mmCIF file of C-alpha atoms in Angstrom:
data_model
loop_
_atom_site.group_PDB
_atom_site.id
_atom_site.type_symbol
_atom_site.label_atom_id
_atom_site.label_comp_id
_atom_site.label_asym_id
_atom_site.label_seq_id
_atom_site.Cartn_x
_atom_site.Cartn_y
_atom_site.Cartn_z
ATOM 1 C CA MET H 265 85.227 74.314 78.411
ATOM 2 C CA ASP H 266 88.986 74.706 78.416
ATOM 3 C CA HIS H 267 89.176 76.086 81.894
ATOM 4 C CA VAL H 268 87.381 73.066 83.363
ATOM 5 C CA GLN H 269 89.980 70.741 81.870
ATOM 6 C CA ILE H 270 92.780 72.823 83.312
ATOM 7 C CA ALA H 271 91.050 72.998 86.655
ATOM 8 C CA GLU H 272 90.709 69.194 86.812
ATOM 9 C CA GLN H 273 94.465 68.876 87.214
ATOM 10 C CA ILE H 274 94.566 71.435 89.988
ATOM 11 C CA ASP H 275 95.751 70.129 93.321
ATOM 12 C CA GLU H 276 97.157 71.822 96.373
ATOM 13 C CA ALA H 277 100.726 71.505 95.157
ATOM 14 C CA ALA H 278 99.888 73.236 91.876
ATOM 15 C CA VAL H 279 98.085 76.068 93.647
ATOM 16 C CA ALA H 280 100.956 76.472 96.117
ATOM 17 C CA ALA H 281 103.478 76.592 93.277
ATOM 18 C CA TRP H 282 101.381 79.202 91.443
ATOM 19 C CA LEU H 283 101.128 81.303 94.615
ATOM 20 C CA LYS H 284 104.887 81.194 95.157
ATOM 21 C CA SER H 285 105.787 82.116 91.609
ATOM 22 C CA TYR H 286 103.154 84.866 91.473
ATOM 23 C CA ILE H 287 104.310 86.469 94.715
ATOM 24 C CA ALA H 288 107.976 86.086 93.775
ATOM 25 C CA ASN H 289 107.263 87.788 90.453
ATOM 26 C CA VAL H 290 105.298 90.673 91.959
ATOM 27 C CA LEU H 291 107.702 91.340 94.820
ATOM 28 C CA GLY H 292 110.863 90.644 92.846
ATOM 29 C CA MET H 293 111.916 87.692 95.015
ATOM 30 C CA GLU H 294 113.217 84.198 94.272
ATOM 31 C CA ASP H 295 110.546 81.460 94.215
ATOM 32 C CA ALA H 296 112.697 79.425 96.582
ATOM 33 C CA ALA H 297 112.723 82.194 99.183
ATOM 34 C CA ILE H 298 108.994 81.771 99.721
ATOM 35 C CA LYS H 299 107.808 78.956 101.978
ATOM 36 C CA GLY H 300 104.382 77.379 102.358
ATOM 37 C CA SER H 301 104.374 78.378 105.994
ATOM 38 C CA ASP H 302 104.699 82.085 105.118
ATOM 39 C CA GLY H 303 101.629 84.273 105.408
ATOM 40 C CA LEU H 304 100.615 86.888 102.837
ATOM 41 C CA ASP H 305 101.009 89.565 105.475
ATOM 42 C CA SER H 306 104.486 88.546 106.560
ATOM 43 C CA LEU H 307 105.573 88.445 102.910
ATOM 44 C CA GLY H 308 104.429 92.036 102.495
ATOM 45 C CA LEU H 309 101.177 91.615 100.590
ATOM 46 C CA ASP H 310 98.613 94.130 101.795
ATOM 47 C CA SER H 311 94.920 94.099 100.890
ATOM 48 C CA ALA H 312 95.612 95.856 97.568
ATOM 49 C CA LEU H 313 98.078 93.190 96.447
ATOM 50 C CA THR H 314 96.028 90.344 97.865
ATOM 51 C CA THR H 315 93.052 91.555 95.842
ATOM 52 C CA ALA H 316 95.218 91.664 92.719
ATOM 53 C CA LEU H 317 96.361 88.117 93.472
ATOM 54 C CA ALA H 318 92.727 87.032 93.780
ATOM 55 C CA MET H 319 91.894 88.543 90.389
ATOM 56 C CA ASP H 320 94.809 86.899 88.633
ATOM 57 C CA MET H 321 94.147 83.582 90.343
ATOM 58 C CA GLU H 322 90.526 83.726 89.215
ATOM 59 C CA GLY H 323 91.811 84.282 85.699
ATOM 60 C CA TRP H 324 94.074 81.252 85.989
ATOM 61 C CA LEU H 325 91.543 78.854 87.516
ATOM 62 C CA GLY H 326 88.442 80.180 85.794
ATOM 63 C CA ILE H 327 86.505 80.223 89.058
ATOM 64 C CA GLU H 328 85.402 82.871 91.502
ATOM 65 C CA ILE H 329 87.509 82.970 94.662
ATOM 66 C CA PRO H 330 85.913 84.351 97.829
ATOM 67 C CA LEU H 331 88.359 86.941 99.196
ATOM 68 C CA ALA H 332 87.812 85.567 102.701
ATOM 69 C CA ILE H 333 89.928 82.509 101.775
ATOM 70 C CA LEU H 334 92.882 84.777 101.078
ATOM 71 C CA PHE H 335 92.354 87.288 103.863
ATOM 72 C CA GLU H 336 91.657 84.770 106.617
ATOM 73 C CA ALA H 337 94.112 81.919 105.932
ATOM 74 C CA GLU H 338 97.304 82.251 107.939
ATOM 75 C CA THR H 339 99.729 80.535 105.561
ATOM 76 C CA LEU H 340 100.188 79.945 101.841
ATOM 77 C CA ASP H 341 99.584 76.221 102.402
ATOM 78 C CA LYS H 342 96.233 76.983 104.018
ATOM 79 C CA ILE H 343 95.329 79.228 101.085
ATOM 80 C CA ALA H 344 96.292 76.473 98.630
ATOM 81 C CA GLU H 345 94.076 74.070 100.569
ATOM 82 C CA GLY H 346 91.131 76.492 100.646
ATOM 83 C CA VAL H 347 91.442 77.420 96.976
ATOM 84 C CA THR H 348 91.707 73.767 95.899
ATOM 85 C CA LEU H 349 88.573 72.872 97.867
ATOM 86 C CA GLU H 350 86.790 75.866 96.362
ATOM 87 C CA THR H 351 87.836 74.812 92.855
ATOM 88 C CA GLN H 352 86.489 71.296 93.400
ATOM 89 C CA ARG H 353 83.296 72.647 94.959
ATOM 90 C CA GLN H 354 82.607 74.988 92.033
ATOM 91 C CA GLN H 355 83.368 72.201 89.530
ATOM 92 C CA VAL H 356 80.815 69.943 91.234
ATOM 93 C CA THR H 357 78.269 72.751 91.211
ATOM 94 C CA ALA H 358 79.009 73.520 87.572
ATOM 95 C CA GLY H 359 78.870 69.821 86.603
ATOM 96 C CA MET X 215 105.692 112.409 73.521
ATOM 97 C CA LEU X 216 102.310 110.879 74.097
ATOM 98 C CA ASN X 217 103.141 107.886 71.956
ATOM 99 C CA ARG X 218 106.261 107.119 73.925
ATOM 100 C CA ASP X 219 104.299 107.462 77.156
ATOM 101 C CA ASP X 220 101.614 105.163 75.870
ATOM 102 C CA GLN X 221 104.254 102.657 74.993
ATOM 103 C CA ILE X 222 105.864 102.783 78.438
ATOM 104 C CA ALA X 223 102.446 102.420 80.061
ATOM 105 C CA HIS X 224 101.636 99.525 77.757
ATOM 106 C CA GLU X 225 104.874 97.755 78.584
ATOM 107 C CA MET X 226 104.305 98.390 82.258
ATOM 108 C CA PHE X 227 100.855 96.865 82.084
ATOM 109 C CA GLN X 228 102.021 93.887 80.029
ATOM 110 C CA GLU X 229 105.108 93.198 82.102
ATOM 111 C CA ILE X 230 103.736 90.477 84.323
ATOM 112 C CA GLN X 231 100.824 89.315 82.252
ATOM 113 C CA SER X 232 101.370 86.148 80.272
ATOM 114 C CA PRO X 233 99.571 86.183 76.926
ATOM 115 C CA ASP X 234 97.575 82.999 77.474
ATOM 116 C CA GLN X 235 96.109 84.143 80.766
ATOM 117 C CA PRO X 236 92.954 86.245 80.864
ATOM 118 C CA ARG X 237 93.393 89.069 83.322
ATOM 119 C CA GLN X 238 90.739 90.611 85.471
ATOM 120 C CA LYS X 239 91.381 94.322 85.838
ATOM 121 C CA VAL X 240 88.868 95.211 88.554
ATOM 122 C CA LEU X 241 87.077 93.332 91.297
ATOM 123 C CA ASP X 242 83.804 94.062 93.050
ATOM 124 C CA SER X 243 83.571 92.321 96.376
ATOM 125 C CA PRO X 244 81.422 92.828 99.488
ATOM 126 C CA HIS X 245 84.569 92.477 101.592
ATOM 127 C CA LEU X 246 86.234 95.385 99.777
ATOM 128 C CA HIS X 247 83.051 97.453 99.724
ATOM 129 C CA LYS X 248 82.908 97.208 103.509
ATOM 130 C CA LEU X 249 86.451 98.591 103.779
ATOM 131 C CA GLN X 250 85.598 101.321 101.270
ATOM 132 C CA ARG X 251 82.492 102.386 103.238
ATOM 133 C CA MET X 252 84.541 102.630 106.416
ATOM 134 C CA HIS X 253 87.235 104.687 104.649
ATOM 135 C CA PHE X 254 84.531 106.933 103.138
ATOM 136 C CA LEU X 255 82.927 107.654 106.512
ATOM 137 C CA LEU X 256 86.231 108.310 108.284
ATOM 138 C CA PHE X 257 88.078 110.367 105.715
ATOM 139 C CA ASP X 258 85.413 111.845 103.418
ATOM 140 C CA VAL X 259 82.377 112.393 105.661
ATOM 141 C CA LEU X 260 84.127 113.131 108.967
ATOM 142 C CA PRO X 261 86.126 116.100 107.556
ATOM 143 C CA ILE X 262 82.798 117.664 106.509
ATOM 144 C CA VAL X 263 81.513 117.282 110.063
ATOM 145 C CA GLY X 264 84.792 118.675 111.399
ATOM 146 C CA THR X 265 84.594 121.657 109.056
ATOM 147 C CA VAL X 266 81.028 122.430 110.158
ATOM 148 C CA CYS X 267 82.228 122.272 113.786
ATOM 149 C CA ALA X 268 85.185 124.575 113.027
ATOM 150 C CA VAL X 269 82.890 127.136 111.394
ATOM 151 C CA ALA X 270 80.290 126.885 114.204
ATOM 152 C CA LEU X 271 83.039 127.414 116.768
ATOM 153 C CA LEU X 272 83.907 130.742 115.125
ATOM 154 C CA PHE X 273 80.790 132.246 116.734
ATOM 155 C CA PHE X 274 82.234 131.577 120.171
ATOM 156 C CA HIS X 275 85.964 131.651 119.647
ATOM 157 C CA PRO X 276 87.712 133.693 116.943
ATOM 158 C CA VAL X 277 90.133 131.810 114.680
ATOM 159 C CA SER X 278 93.762 132.413 115.718
ATOM 160 C CA VAL X 279 96.840 133.112 113.628
ATOM 161 C CA VAL X 280 98.170 129.736 114.779
ATOM 162 C CA ASP X 281 95.103 127.957 113.394
ATOM 163 C CA ILE X 282 95.386 129.760 110.061
ATOM 164 C CA ALA X 283 99.090 128.920 109.854
ATOM 165 C CA LEU X 284 98.435 125.252 110.702
ATOM 166 C CA PHE X 285 95.727 125.102 108.065
ATOM 167 C CA ALA X 286 97.905 126.764 105.419
ATOM 168 C CA VAL X 287 101.011 124.641 106.035
ATOM 169 C CA MET X 288 99.090 121.353 106.178
ATOM 170 C CA TRP X 289 96.964 122.308 103.153
ATOM 171 C CA ILE X 290 100.058 123.075 101.069
ATOM 172 C CA LEU X 291 102.019 119.999 102.188
ATOM 173 C CA THR X 292 99.213 117.483 101.705
ATOM 174 C CA GLY X 293 97.882 119.202 98.559
ATOM 175 C CA LEU X 294 101.327 119.035 96.972
ATOM 176 C CA GLY X 295 101.619 115.460 98.244
ATOM 177 C CA VAL X 296 98.612 114.554 96.123
ATOM 178 C CA SER X 297 99.230 116.824 93.115
ATOM 179 C CA VAL X 298 102.995 116.533 92.738
ATOM 180 C CA GLY X 299 103.524 113.196 94.509
ATOM 181 C CA TYR X 300 100.555 110.895 93.949
ATOM 182 C CA HIS X 301 99.536 112.409 90.625
ATOM 183 C CA ARG X 302 102.470 113.784 88.636
ATOM 184 C CA LEU X 303 105.255 111.608 90.094
ATOM 185 C CA PHE X 304 103.800 108.218 91.033
ATOM 186 C CA THR X 305 100.880 107.886 88.600
ATOM 187 C CA HIS X 306 102.336 109.562 85.526
ATOM 188 C CA ARG X 307 106.104 109.389 86.141
ATOM 189 C CA SER X 308 106.485 112.900 84.742
ATOM 190 C CA PHE X 309 109.816 113.435 86.512
ATOM 191 C CA LYS X 310 112.410 111.522 88.497
ATOM 192 C CA THR X 311 113.597 112.250 92.001
ATOM 193 C CA THR X 312 115.491 110.854 94.985
ATOM 194 C CA PRO X 313 114.158 108.167 97.368
ATOM 195 C CA VAL X 314 113.896 110.746 100.182
ATOM 196 C CA VAL X 315 111.754 113.103 98.097
ATOM 197 C CA ARG X 316 109.662 110.133 96.906
ATOM 198 C CA ALA X 317 109.067 109.118 100.523
ATOM 199 C CA LEU X 318 108.135 112.672 101.576
ATOM 200 C CA PHE X 319 105.671 113.139 98.731
ATOM 201 C CA GLY X 320 104.211 109.700 99.431
ATOM 202 C CA ILE X 321 103.803 110.489 103.133
ATOM 203 C CA PHE X 322 102.246 113.953 102.620
ATOM 204 C CA GLY X 323 99.979 112.514 99.919
ATOM 205 C CA SER X 324 98.858 109.753 102.290
ATOM 206 C CA MET X 325 97.974 112.363 104.942
ATOM 207 C CA ALA X 326 95.315 113.736 102.561
ATOM 208 C CA GLY X 327 93.269 110.591 103.281
ATOM 209 C CA GLN X 328 92.462 109.775 99.655
ATOM 210 C CA GLY X 329 93.724 106.205 99.769
ATOM 211 C CA GLY X 330 97.130 104.522 99.840
ATOM 212 C CA VAL X 331 99.520 105.574 97.081
ATOM 213 C CA ILE X 332 99.322 102.237 95.232
ATOM 214 C CA SER X 333 95.494 102.128 95.183
ATOM 215 C CA TRP X 334 95.262 105.798 94.183
ATOM 216 C CA THR X 335 97.730 105.288 91.347
ATOM 217 C CA ALA X 336 95.991 102.164 90.050
ATOM 218 C CA MET X 337 92.588 103.869 90.083
ATOM 219 C CA HIS X 338 93.862 106.980 88.394
ATOM 220 C CA ARG X 339 95.624 105.026 85.645
ATOM 221 C CA ARG X 340 92.341 103.228 85.019
ATOM 222 C CA HIS X 341 90.588 106.616 84.818
ATOM 223 C CA HIS X 342 92.989 107.611 82.033
ATOM 224 C CA GLU X 343 92.605 104.279 80.263
ATOM 225 C CA LEU X 344 88.796 104.586 80.157
ATOM 226 C CA GLY X 345 88.156 108.335 80.600
ATOM 227 C CA ASP X 346 84.381 108.954 80.565
ATOM 228 C CA GLN X 347 83.673 105.479 79.170
ATOM 229 C CA ASP X 348 82.209 102.390 80.837
ATOM 230 C CA GLY X 349 84.606 101.292 83.560
ATOM 231 C CA ASP X 350 85.807 104.818 84.466
ATOM 232 C CA LEU X 351 85.396 104.772 88.245
ATOM 233 C CA HIS X 352 84.299 108.390 88.561
ATOM 234 C CA SER X 353 82.879 109.821 85.357
ATOM 235 C CA PRO X 354 80.038 112.362 85.687
ATOM 236 C CA ASN X 355 78.973 111.627 82.109
ATOM 237 C CA LEU X 356 77.525 108.123 82.380
ATOM 238 C CA HIS X 357 74.291 108.881 84.236
ATOM 239 C CA GLY X 358 71.913 109.844 81.504
ATOM 240 C CA SER X 359 71.411 113.027 79.558
ATOM 241 C CA GLY X 360 69.643 116.218 80.515
ATOM 242 C CA LEU X 361 69.992 118.209 83.689
ATOM 243 C CA VAL X 362 68.941 115.336 85.959
ATOM 244 C CA GLY X 363 71.501 113.002 84.407
ATOM 245 C CA LYS X 364 74.231 115.624 84.742
ATOM 246 C CA LEU X 365 73.298 116.292 88.367
ATOM 247 C CA LYS X 366 73.333 112.588 89.189
ATOM 248 C CA GLY X 367 76.665 112.328 87.424
ATOM 249 C CA PHE X 368 78.045 115.272 89.370
ATOM 250 C CA VAL X 369 77.116 113.789 92.743
ATOM 251 C CA HIS X 370 78.543 110.389 91.768
ATOM 252 C CA ALA X 371 81.822 111.746 90.363
ATOM 253 C CA HIS X 372 82.322 114.269 93.119
ATOM 254 C CA PHE X 373 81.506 112.152 96.128
ATOM 255 C CA THR X 374 79.371 109.039 96.193
ATOM 256 C CA TRP X 375 81.453 106.837 93.854
ATOM 257 C CA MET X 376 83.798 106.355 96.812
ATOM 258 C CA VAL X 377 81.135 104.676 98.974
ATOM 259 C CA ALA X 378 81.652 101.392 97.102
ATOM 260 C CA HIS X 379 83.528 100.908 93.867
ATOM 261 C CA PRO X 380 85.265 98.236 91.797
ATOM 262 C CA TYR X 381 88.833 97.850 93.017
ATOM 263 C CA PRO X 382 91.620 97.811 90.410
ATOM 264 C CA ASN X 383 94.185 95.063 90.016
ATOM 265 C CA VAL X 384 97.306 96.804 91.303
ATOM 266 C CA VAL X 385 99.617 94.221 89.762
ATOM 267 C CA HIS X 386 98.154 95.152 86.402
ATOM 268 C CA TYR X 387 97.964 98.915 86.862
ATOM 269 C CA ALA X 388 100.924 99.706 89.106
ATOM 270 C CA PRO X 389 103.636 97.023 88.753
ATOM 271 C CA ASP X 390 106.312 99.736 88.714
ATOM 272 C CA LEU X 391 105.343 100.945 92.198
ATOM 273 C CA LEU X 392 105.372 97.393 93.566
ATOM 274 C CA ARG X 393 109.082 97.192 92.683
ATOM 275 C CA ASP X 394 109.939 100.354 94.607
ATOM 276 C CA PRO X 395 110.792 99.555 98.251
ATOM 277 C CA VAL X 396 110.248 103.202 99.261
ATOM 278 C CA ILE X 397 106.690 103.137 97.904
ATOM 279 C CA ILE X 398 105.955 99.754 99.460
ATOM 280 C CA TRP X 399 107.058 101.123 102.837
ATOM 281 C CA VAL X 400 105.024 104.340 102.522
ATOM 282 C CA ASN X 401 101.977 102.418 101.303
ATOM 283 C CA ARG X 402 102.120 99.917 104.116
ATOM 284 C CA HIS X 403 101.930 102.640 106.753
ATOM 285 C CA TYR X 404 99.102 104.593 105.120
ATOM 286 C CA TYR X 405 96.983 104.872 108.269
ATOM 287 C CA THR X 406 99.989 105.886 110.370
ATOM 288 C CA TRP X 407 100.586 108.859 108.069
ATOM 289 C CA ILE X 408 96.946 109.931 108.302
ATOM 290 C CA VAL X 409 97.051 109.811 112.104
ATOM 291 C CA LEU X 410 100.365 111.711 112.138
ATOM 292 C CA GLY X 411 98.862 114.348 109.838
ATOM 293 C CA LEU X 412 96.041 114.884 112.341
ATOM 294 C CA LEU X 413 98.187 114.594 115.452
ATOM 295 C CA ALA X 414 100.846 117.099 114.348
ATOM 296 C CA PRO X 415 98.581 120.197 114.058
ATOM 297 C CA THR X 416 96.791 119.162 117.272
ATOM 298 C CA LEU X 417 100.032 118.977 119.231
ATOM 299 C CA ILE X 418 101.528 122.113 117.702
ATOM 300 C CA GLY X 419 98.289 123.999 118.417
ATOM 301 C CA ALA X 420 98.408 122.883 122.030
ATOM 302 C CA LEU X 421 102.106 123.619 122.530
ATOM 303 C CA VAL X 422 102.100 127.044 120.912
ATOM 304 C CA THR X 423 98.992 128.317 122.710
ATOM 305 C CA GLN X 424 99.546 126.288 125.914
ATOM 306 C CA THR X 425 95.781 125.643 126.012
ATOM 307 C CA TRP X 426 93.431 122.698 125.437
ATOM 308 C CA MET X 427 91.410 124.903 123.115
ATOM 309 C CA GLY X 428 94.564 125.302 121.013
ATOM 310 C CA ALA X 429 94.651 121.520 120.575
ATOM 311 C CA VAL X 430 90.996 121.419 119.520
ATOM 312 C CA THR X 431 91.222 124.250 116.992
ATOM 313 C CA GLY X 432 94.600 122.970 115.748
ATOM 314 C CA PHE X 433 92.980 119.599 115.050
ATOM 315 C CA LEU X 434 89.965 121.214 113.395
ATOM 316 C CA TRP X 435 91.834 123.693 111.155
ATOM 317 C CA GLY X 436 95.094 121.827 110.535
ATOM 318 C CA GLY X 437 93.367 118.432 110.342
ATOM 319 C CA MET X 438 89.694 118.456 109.415
ATOM 320 C CA VAL X 439 89.301 121.701 107.463
ATOM 321 C CA ARG X 440 92.476 121.231 105.422
ATOM 322 C CA MET X 441 91.496 117.614 104.633
ATOM 323 C CA PHE X 442 88.082 118.904 103.540
ATOM 324 C CA VAL X 443 89.570 121.650 101.345
ATOM 325 C CA VAL X 444 92.159 119.401 99.657
ATOM 326 C CA GLU X 445 89.492 116.766 99.034
ATOM 327 C CA GLN X 446 86.907 119.130 97.588
ATOM 328 C CA GLY X 447 89.602 120.406 95.233
ATOM 329 C CA ILE X 448 90.559 116.954 94.007
ATOM 330 C CA PHE X 449 86.908 115.826 93.843
ATOM 331 C CA SER X 450 86.206 118.838 91.617
ATOM 332 C CA LEU X 451 88.607 117.401 89.044
ATOM 333 C CA ASN X 452 86.472 114.278 88.810
ATOM 334 C CA SER X 453 83.192 116.214 88.675
ATOM 335 C CA LEU X 454 83.523 119.810 87.422
ATOM 336 C CA CYS X 455 86.582 119.206 85.228
ATOM 337 C CA HIS X 456 84.619 116.624 83.222
ATOM 338 C CA LEU X 457 81.418 118.715 83.063
ATOM 339 C CA ILE X 458 82.040 122.457 82.644
ATOM 340 C CA GLY X 459 84.986 124.497 81.380
ATOM 341 C CA ARG X 460 87.012 124.707 78.195
ATOM 342 C CA ARG X 461 88.563 122.229 75.805
ATOM 343 C CA ARG X 462 91.349 122.937 73.339
ATOM 344 C CA PHE X 463 92.689 119.537 72.302
ATOM 345 C CA VAL X 464 91.229 116.392 70.796
ATOM 346 C CA THR X 465 90.967 113.788 73.574
ATOM 347 C CA ASP X 466 88.964 110.580 73.993
ATOM 348 C CA ASP X 467 87.355 111.841 77.216
ATOM 349 C CA GLN X 468 85.278 114.871 78.147
ATOM 350 C CA SER X 469 87.864 116.555 80.375
ATOM 351 C CA THR X 470 87.963 120.352 80.690
ATOM 352 C CA ASN X 471 90.183 123.191 81.938
ATOM 353 C CA ILE X 472 88.807 125.460 84.675
ATOM 354 C CA SER X 473 91.228 128.345 85.093
ATOM 355 C CA TRP X 474 89.733 129.984 88.201
ATOM 356 C CA LEU X 475 90.125 126.744 90.198
ATOM 357 C CA ALA X 476 93.838 126.406 89.460
ATOM 358 C CA PRO X 477 95.216 128.519 92.368
ATOM 359 C CA PHE X 478 93.132 126.524 94.841
ATOM 360 C CA ILE X 479 94.230 123.061 93.701
ATOM 361 C CA PHE X 480 97.879 123.523 92.830
ATOM 362 C CA GLY X 481 97.259 123.807 89.086
ATOM 363 C CA GLU X 482 95.373 120.522 88.840
ATOM 364 C CA SER X 483 92.319 122.094 87.190
ATOM 365 C CA TRP X 484 94.202 122.387 83.873
ATOM 366 C CA HIS X 485 92.729 118.928 83.780
ATOM 367 C CA HIS X 486 92.014 118.841 80.061
ATOM 368 C CA ASN X 487 95.611 119.806 79.274
ATOM 369 C CA HIS X 488 96.581 116.953 81.569
ATOM 370 C CA HIS X 489 94.369 114.436 79.750
ATOM 371 C CA ALA X 490 95.865 115.590 76.446
ATOM 372 C CA PHE X 491 99.445 115.316 77.791
ATOM 373 C CA PRO X 492 99.265 112.894 80.746
ATOM 374 C CA GLY X 493 103.042 112.443 80.857
ATOM 375 C CA SER X 494 103.722 116.176 81.223
ATOM 376 C CA ALA X 495 104.919 117.518 84.598
ATOM 377 C CA SER X 496 103.354 120.856 83.652
ATOM 378 C CA PHE X 497 99.557 120.963 83.526
ATOM 379 C CA GLY X 498 99.377 124.655 82.636
ATOM 380 C CA LEU X 499 101.580 124.054 79.550
ATOM 381 C CA ALA X 500 102.578 127.749 79.571
ATOM 382 C CA TRP X 501 104.395 129.967 82.073
ATOM 383 C CA TYR X 502 101.473 132.369 82.499
ATOM 384 C CA ARG X 503 98.998 129.710 83.657
ATOM 385 C CA ILE X 504 98.914 129.228 87.421
ATOM 386 C CA ASP X 505 100.354 125.776 88.117
ATOM 387 C CA PRO X 506 101.949 125.691 91.608
ATOM 388 C CA GLY X 507 102.513 121.920 91.404
ATOM 389 C CA TYR X 508 104.753 122.403 88.377
ATOM 390 C CA TRP X 509 106.521 125.351 90.012
ATOM 391 C CA VAL X 510 107.474 123.052 92.889
ATOM 392 C CA ILE X 511 108.890 120.517 90.426
ATOM 393 C CA CYS X 512 110.904 123.318 88.748
ATOM 394 C CA MET X 513 112.215 124.392 92.141
ATOM 395 C CA LEU X 514 113.223 120.819 92.988
ATOM 396 C CA SER X 515 114.917 120.608 89.610
ATOM 397 C CA LEU X 516 116.903 123.803 90.294
ATOM 398 C CA LEU X 517 117.996 122.322 93.611
ATOM 399 C CA GLY X 518 119.132 119.171 91.821
ATOM 400 C CA GLN X 519 116.416 117.081 93.491
ATOM 401 C CA ALA X 520 114.365 116.410 90.339
ATOM 402 C CA TRP X 521 115.489 115.461 86.837
ATOM 403 C CA ASP X 522 114.126 114.114 83.549
ATOM 404 C CA VAL X 523 111.205 116.540 83.960
ATOM 405 C CA LYS X 524 108.924 115.823 80.992
ATOM 406 C CA VAL X 525 107.151 118.709 79.275
ATOM 407 C CA PRO X 526 105.927 118.744 75.663
ATOM 408 C CA THR X 527 107.440 121.277 73.274
ATOM 409 C CA ARG X 528 105.411 124.181 71.914
ATOM 410 C CA GLU X 529 105.300 122.431 68.560
ATOM 411 C CA GLN X 530 103.976 119.195 70.086
ATOM 412 C CA ILE X 531 101.264 121.194 71.854
ATOM 413 C CA SER X 532 100.133 123.166 68.818
ATOM 414 C CA ARG X 533 99.997 120.004 66.710
ATOM 415 C CA ARG X 534 97.286 118.632 69.007
ATOM 416 C CA GLU X 535 95.210 121.780 69.186
ATOM 417 C CA ILE X 536 91.688 121.888 67.782
ATOM 418 C CA ARG X 537 91.574 124.332 64.927
ATOM 419 C CA ALA X 538 88.478 126.145 63.793
ATOM 420 C CA SER X 539 87.965 125.005 60.229
#
């Protein structure tokens, strides 16, 4: 049940911070250079990288993330919002 | 040599992964399967249709020298793009080269229509990780025993696995490519390269012959037929080179060498040698085995455009050979 406890502390800010550090790490950028208003596309993440991000995020949160959230949201902030909602939704369903 | 390669690969794969985080290595998703189906129809099925059209047209219109030349040049460029570029350079890092040569190989490889360089690399590294075991994306040996099982396996490994398949985590399998701006640029324009690879023979055919028919046959022979031929060659590695042919080393998979195929697929069909020595730029492992991909690397090396070309020594090779006891 570890992952549920971790997921309870997940809010939009935490997801946004994870997104920024993940993308910075993969693309070799500084965390600070990535803004919440950036989109995955404008940062240079294509569908291959976005899918990788989804897999690693699923590993982190312990939930299944519909790819549509990542492919359709225009900004990182919107993704953080969508993923947080999804996390809460799946916790309710699981509980 | 293999051990050092394994270590580099291991470090590459571990680079970004933190130890306390479980990592998913492949993902099956309806969204991705839809993209894969579309790609399959456009670049795997359509070239078959185009090839049938090109052959049917022969009854009405003899093939011209221009068409044959367009086919040959495009076949060699895109075939080497896959064999030397995608496979030996990007996936297995068997030699080093300049950014310009990397870009050219990436572009010609993309024109073959077998996927973007990063996806192709990630999938092929997974194939080596799990050769002929559960999780191998295109093994012909996981579909039951007997003739029926082998036939099913052949069809899957040769063709139908591409309809819909688990997609690999590129951050896990290809972090090195993600740090290379040249590769990122080539990968991002994958579809542009494919279109260019079809447009070029069409335009050249039209300009040289000054006819509309020249454009049509240029497209068919320099575009469709050459895509078909390069693909069938590479698909044969996944199917035939894990089913029939000879083995001489101990490997964890069921890969084989098929000598007669080698001239037609740039030496790639020394596939068992390649599974035994994945880090080697040479697949033939001896000068008398036909391996045009390696010859190109040697030529680049002579011209000072390739260096650190990795090939196992004769002693390293003989140490791995199966001996009759």
